[in-house]
Amino acid sequence: MERPAWAPLGIDISMPSVSRIYDYYLGGSHNFEVDREAGRRAMEFMPGLPKIMQANRAFMRRAVRYAVDQGVTQFLDIGSGIPTFGNVHEVAQQASGEARVVYVDHDPVAVAHSEAVLDGDERAAAVAADLRKPQDILGSSQVDALLDLERPVALLLVAVLHFVEDACDPYAAVAELRDALAPGSLIVVTHASYEGIPVPPEQADGTVGVYKDIRNPLIMRTRDEIARFFEGYDMVEPGLVPMPHWRPDTAPDEEDPYSFSGFAGVGQKR
């Protein structure tokens, strides 16, 4: 397989990547055939996966605009993936000239591409780090340079927590990040769940199996389990709901049925 110029040296381009599969679902160009093949296999069980990802991105953009409306102009986006059109820094900076964004991902392709996209932007940066090690994120030079943790920050955990197994204690990692943020900070979460998926759980399990096969288990949590990530925060109306129902720009009944898979919510630190 020929290595494209944008693929960093040292990464295994024969192994599918969650961030590159996500890029494929969104119609991006920073993915390999191995990623597209994994995506196609997952879509054999859930053909509407791209619709879920589109709903996920649409929710993220609404949540970023909500944060700016609340006076929060600092964003820490963990598990940010490969930047695509309408990413956090674009939405935030369009809404506020004060917006500052730090992207965090452990995928070298995502980080390298983020750095290229952000070249020359003094109000945004990318960090190579893992959600499971919050201190590596909080102690990074990029966070130190761009974010004032004494002021409210919007912590984005969009489509990432469902890739952290319970054995790695994602609840503790989220709590550690929460404790480092100022009162008034926001948490923005989307998470996969069997609830809302318009196919039987047994069929959805086929997609879960694809991610297990590529060594990136997809953890389908219940609504109550997802709600635990908001401990220490007050839920913003309308609460933890299917993505199209969170402060929609258009009537939710116009959305594809797959868009209602899983949950989304925003909380504000007490």
Short mmCIF file of C-alpha atoms in Angstrom, two decimals:
data_model
loop_
_atom_site.label_atom_id
_atom_site.label_comp_id
_atom_site.label_asym_id
_atom_site.label_seq_id
_atom_site.Cartn_x
_atom_site.Cartn_y
_atom_site.Cartn_z
CA MET A 1 0.00 0.00 0.00
CA GLU A 2 1.42 3.36 -1.03
CA ARG A 3 1.71 5.85 1.83
CA PRO A 4 0.08 9.22 0.96
CA ALA A 5 1.98 12.41 1.75
CA TRP A 6 -0.45 13.36 4.55
CA ALA A 7 0.05 10.08 6.48
CA PRO A 8 2.73 10.46 9.20
CA LEU A 9 5.67 8.08 9.10
CA GLY A 10 5.54 5.36 11.72
CA ILE A 11 1.80 4.69 11.66
CA ASP A 12 0.49 1.31 10.57
CA ILE A 13 -1.63 2.08 7.50
CA SER A 14 -2.68 -1.57 7.26
CA MET A 15 -4.74 -1.32 10.48
CA PRO A 16 -8.10 0.51 10.48
CA SER A 17 -8.37 3.64 12.62
CA VAL A 18 -11.53 4.82 14.38
CA SER A 19 -10.88 8.46 13.44
CA ARG A 20 -10.27 7.59 9.79
CA ILE A 21 -13.41 5.39 9.65
CA TYR A 22 -15.34 8.35 11.08
CA ASP A 23 -13.80 10.55 8.38
CA TYR A 24 -14.98 8.01 5.79
CA TYR A 25 -18.55 8.08 7.15
CA LEU A 26 -18.53 11.88 6.82
CA GLY A 27 -17.31 11.73 3.23
CA GLY A 28 -13.77 12.88 4.02
CA SER A 29 -10.62 12.02 2.10
CA HIS A 30 -8.20 11.23 4.93
CA ASN A 31 -8.80 7.50 5.12
CA PHE A 32 -7.35 4.35 3.56
CA GLU A 33 -9.03 1.42 1.84
CA VAL A 34 -8.60 -0.60 5.05
CA ASP A 35 -10.68 2.04 6.87
CA ARG A 36 -13.32 2.12 4.14
CA GLU A 37 -13.56 -1.67 4.18
CA ALA A 38 -14.15 -1.68 7.96
CA GLY A 39 -16.73 1.08 7.54
CA ARG A 40 -18.54 -0.85 4.82
CA ARG A 41 -18.59 -4.00 6.98
CA ALA A 42 -20.08 -2.02 9.89
CA MET A 43 -22.69 -0.53 7.56
CA GLU A 44 -23.81 -4.00 6.48
CA PHE A 45 -25.48 -4.21 9.90
CA MET A 46 -26.33 -0.52 10.35
CA PRO A 47 -26.64 1.16 6.94
CA GLY A 48 -27.44 4.49 8.57
CA LEU A 49 -24.09 4.94 10.33
CA PRO A 50 -23.22 8.02 8.22
CA LYS A 51 -26.53 9.59 9.31
CA ILE A 52 -25.56 9.03 12.95
CA MET A 53 -22.22 10.74 12.38
CA GLN A 54 -23.87 13.66 10.61
CA ALA A 55 -26.32 14.09 13.50
CA ASN A 56 -23.38 13.91 15.89
CA ARG A 57 -21.56 16.72 14.06
CA ALA A 58 -24.72 18.83 13.85
CA PHE A 59 -25.25 18.50 17.61
CA MET A 60 -21.62 19.44 18.25
CA ARG A 61 -21.99 22.64 16.24
CA ARG A 62 -25.18 23.58 18.12
CA ALA A 63 -23.48 22.90 21.45
CA VAL A 64 -20.49 25.07 20.53
CA ARG A 65 -22.76 27.95 19.57
CA TYR A 66 -24.68 27.45 22.83
CA ALA A 67 -21.41 27.65 24.79
CA VAL A 68 -20.45 30.93 23.14
CA ASP A 69 -23.95 32.31 23.81
CA GLN A 70 -23.33 31.49 27.49
CA GLY A 71 -20.05 33.39 27.45
CA VAL A 72 -17.81 30.30 27.29
CA THR A 73 -15.17 30.87 24.62
CA GLN A 74 -12.57 28.24 25.61
CA PHE A 75 -12.90 24.74 24.17
CA LEU A 76 -11.08 21.51 25.02
CA ASP A 77 -12.11 18.90 22.42
CA ILE A 78 -10.90 15.42 23.43
CA GLY A 79 -11.13 12.64 20.87
CA SER A 80 -11.45 15.32 18.21
CA GLY A 81 -10.58 13.09 15.25
CA ILE A 82 -9.66 14.40 11.81
CA PRO A 83 -10.85 17.99 11.24
CA THR A 84 -13.59 18.32 8.66
CA PHE A 85 -15.67 21.26 7.45
CA GLY A 86 -17.53 22.96 10.28
CA ASN A 87 -15.17 21.75 12.99
CA VAL A 88 -15.10 23.22 16.51
CA HIS A 89 -12.57 26.00 15.89
CA GLU A 90 -14.43 27.19 12.78
CA VAL A 91 -17.81 27.32 14.53
CA ALA A 92 -16.41 28.84 17.73
CA GLN A 93 -14.26 31.47 16.01
CA GLN A 94 -17.13 32.47 13.74
CA ALA A 95 -19.30 32.97 16.83
CA SER A 96 -16.66 34.81 18.87
CA GLY A 97 -13.39 36.55 18.10
CA GLU A 98 -12.22 35.46 21.57
CA ALA A 99 -12.66 31.72 20.98
CA ARG A 100 -9.70 29.45 21.68
CA VAL A 101 -9.65 25.72 20.94
CA VAL A 102 -7.36 22.84 21.87
CA TYR A 103 -7.94 19.56 20.03
CA VAL A 104 -6.79 16.31 21.63
CA ASP A 105 -6.47 12.90 20.00
CA HIS A 106 -4.23 9.85 20.34
CA ASP A 107 -4.38 9.04 16.61
CA PRO A 108 -1.20 10.38 14.91
CA VAL A 109 -3.07 10.95 11.64
CA ALA A 110 -5.72 13.05 13.41
CA VAL A 111 -3.11 15.12 15.23
CA ALA A 112 -0.90 15.61 12.16
CA HIS A 113 -3.85 16.68 10.03
CA SER A 114 -5.13 18.98 12.78
CA GLU A 115 -1.73 20.67 12.97
CA ALA A 116 -1.75 21.21 9.21
CA VAL A 117 -5.28 22.66 9.25
CA LEU A 118 -4.43 24.93 12.18
CA ASP A 119 -1.09 26.17 10.82
CA GLY A 120 -1.00 29.92 11.33
CA ASP A 121 -4.02 29.97 13.66
CA GLU A 122 -2.76 31.36 16.97
CA ARG A 123 -6.03 30.62 18.75
CA ALA A 124 -6.15 26.86 18.14
CA ALA A 125 -3.77 23.94 18.61
CA ALA A 126 -3.64 20.14 18.64
CA VAL A 127 -2.26 17.80 21.31
CA ALA A 128 -1.28 14.15 20.99
CA ALA A 129 -2.70 12.65 24.19
CA ASP A 130 -5.21 10.12 25.49
CA LEU A 131 -8.46 10.74 27.39
CA ARG A 132 -7.44 7.97 29.77
CA LYS A 133 -4.49 10.10 30.97
CA PRO A 134 -6.03 13.48 31.86
CA GLN A 135 -2.84 14.90 33.35
CA ASP A 136 -1.06 14.52 30.02
CA ILE A 137 -3.77 16.73 28.52
CA LEU A 138 -4.02 19.26 31.33
CA GLY A 139 -0.25 19.54 31.60
CA SER A 140 0.36 20.00 27.88
CA SER A 141 2.06 23.15 26.63
CA GLN A 142 -0.84 23.77 24.24
CA VAL A 143 -3.43 23.84 27.05
CA ASP A 144 -1.13 26.03 29.12
CA ALA A 145 -0.67 28.49 26.26
CA LEU A 146 -4.27 28.75 25.06
CA LEU A 147 -6.65 27.94 27.91
CA ASP A 148 -7.08 29.66 31.26
CA LEU A 149 -8.39 26.93 33.52
CA GLU A 150 -9.39 29.54 36.10
CA ARG A 151 -12.14 30.56 33.68
CA PRO A 152 -14.97 28.37 32.30
CA VAL A 153 -14.03 25.88 29.60
CA ALA A 154 -16.30 23.80 27.35
CA LEU A 155 -15.08 20.20 27.58
CA LEU A 156 -16.13 18.29 24.46
CA LEU A 157 -16.31 14.49 24.70
CA VAL A 158 -18.12 13.88 21.44
CA ALA A 159 -18.28 10.27 20.18
CA VAL A 160 -15.23 9.26 22.24
CA LEU A 161 -16.39 7.84 25.59
CA HIS A 162 -17.93 4.81 23.90
CA PHE A 163 -14.41 3.78 22.85
CA VAL A 164 -13.17 3.64 26.47
CA GLU A 165 -13.84 0.34 28.18
CA ASP A 166 -15.07 0.17 31.78
CA ALA A 167 -11.79 -1.49 32.76
CA CYS A 168 -10.07 1.83 31.95
CA ASP A 169 -12.52 3.69 34.24
CA PRO A 170 -13.71 6.48 31.94
CA TYR A 171 -15.81 7.88 34.79
CA ALA A 172 -12.68 8.60 36.82
CA ALA A 173 -11.00 10.28 33.84
CA VAL A 174 -14.02 12.51 33.23
CA ALA A 175 -14.20 13.38 36.93
CA GLU A 176 -10.51 14.31 36.96
CA LEU A 177 -11.05 16.65 34.03
CA ARG A 178 -14.14 18.12 35.72
CA ASP A 179 -12.22 18.83 38.92
CA ALA A 180 -9.57 20.74 36.94
CA LEU A 181 -12.14 23.07 35.37
CA ALA A 182 -13.63 26.25 36.79
CA PRO A 183 -17.23 26.51 37.97
CA GLY A 184 -19.48 27.43 35.06
CA SER A 185 -17.56 25.13 32.71
CA LEU A 186 -19.58 22.97 30.34
CA ILE A 187 -19.36 19.30 29.42
CA VAL A 188 -20.63 18.26 25.98
CA VAL A 189 -21.18 14.52 25.43
CA THR A 190 -22.48 12.19 22.76
CA HIS A 191 -22.46 8.44 23.33
CA ALA A 192 -23.55 5.32 21.47
CA SER A 193 -26.32 3.18 22.91
CA TYR A 194 -28.62 0.39 21.78
CA GLU A 195 -31.47 2.72 22.72
CA GLY A 196 -32.88 4.52 19.72
CA ILE A 197 -31.18 2.43 17.03
CA PRO A 198 -33.82 1.49 14.41
CA VAL A 199 -32.63 -2.12 14.12
CA PRO A 200 -32.78 -5.02 16.61
CA PRO A 201 -29.92 -5.13 19.15
CA GLU A 202 -28.81 -8.44 17.68
CA GLN A 203 -28.25 -6.72 14.33
CA ALA A 204 -26.49 -3.75 15.91
CA ASP A 205 -24.18 -6.27 17.58
CA GLY A 206 -22.75 -6.96 14.12
CA THR A 207 -21.40 -3.38 14.01
CA VAL A 208 -20.08 -3.71 17.56
CA GLY A 209 -18.27 -6.85 16.40
CA VAL A 210 -16.55 -5.00 13.55
CA TYR A 211 -15.04 -2.51 16.00
CA LYS A 212 -14.00 -5.34 18.30
CA ASP A 213 -12.26 -7.01 15.37
CA ILE A 214 -10.16 -3.90 14.70
CA ARG A 215 -9.18 -3.70 18.39
CA ASN A 216 -11.29 -0.62 19.13
CA PRO A 217 -14.22 -2.01 21.13
CA LEU A 218 -17.44 0.00 20.87
CA ILE A 219 -19.08 0.13 24.30
CA MET A 220 -22.85 0.55 24.09
CA ARG A 221 -23.98 2.07 27.40
CA THR A 222 -27.49 2.67 28.68
CA ARG A 223 -28.92 6.14 29.19
CA ASP A 224 -28.42 5.82 32.96
CA GLU A 225 -24.79 4.78 32.48
CA ILE A 226 -24.19 7.73 30.16
CA ALA A 227 -25.84 10.10 32.66
CA ARG A 228 -23.14 9.19 35.20
CA PHE A 229 -20.61 11.16 33.15
CA PHE A 230 -22.50 14.32 34.14
CA GLU A 231 -21.93 13.93 37.89
CA GLY A 232 -20.97 17.32 39.31
CA TYR A 233 -22.79 19.12 36.51
CA ASP A 234 -26.32 20.50 36.23
CA MET A 235 -27.95 19.28 33.04
CA VAL A 236 -28.81 21.96 30.50
CA GLU A 237 -32.34 21.69 29.07
CA PRO A 238 -33.59 19.51 27.44
CA GLY A 239 -31.30 17.09 29.27
CA LEU A 240 -29.82 13.85 27.96
CA VAL A 241 -31.73 13.16 24.76
CA PRO A 242 -31.35 11.74 21.23
CA MET A 243 -29.14 14.12 19.23
CA PRO A 244 -31.85 15.69 17.02
CA HIS A 245 -33.85 16.64 20.14
CA TRP A 246 -31.10 18.80 21.67
CA ARG A 247 -32.04 22.41 20.81
CA PRO A 248 -32.68 21.60 17.13
CA ASP A 249 -32.41 24.10 14.30
CA THR A 250 -35.04 22.21 12.30
CA ALA A 251 -37.97 19.99 13.21
CA PRO A 252 -36.62 16.65 14.54
CA ASP A 253 -39.31 14.71 12.69
CA GLU A 254 -37.51 15.61 9.46
CA GLU A 255 -34.42 13.65 10.57
CA ASP A 256 -33.42 10.18 9.40
CA PRO A 257 -34.44 7.46 11.93
CA TYR A 258 -30.77 6.56 12.49
CA SER A 259 -30.11 10.09 13.75
CA PHE A 260 -31.92 9.24 16.97
CA SER A 261 -29.41 6.52 17.91
CA GLY A 262 -27.64 7.09 21.23
CA PHE A 263 -27.70 10.20 23.42
CA ALA A 264 -26.38 13.74 23.63
CA GLY A 265 -26.31 16.28 26.42
CA VAL A 266 -24.66 19.34 27.90
CA GLY A 267 -24.01 20.00 31.57
CA GLN A 268 -22.72 23.03 33.50
CA LYS A 269 -20.34 22.61 36.42
CA ARG A 270 -21.77 23.72 39.71
#
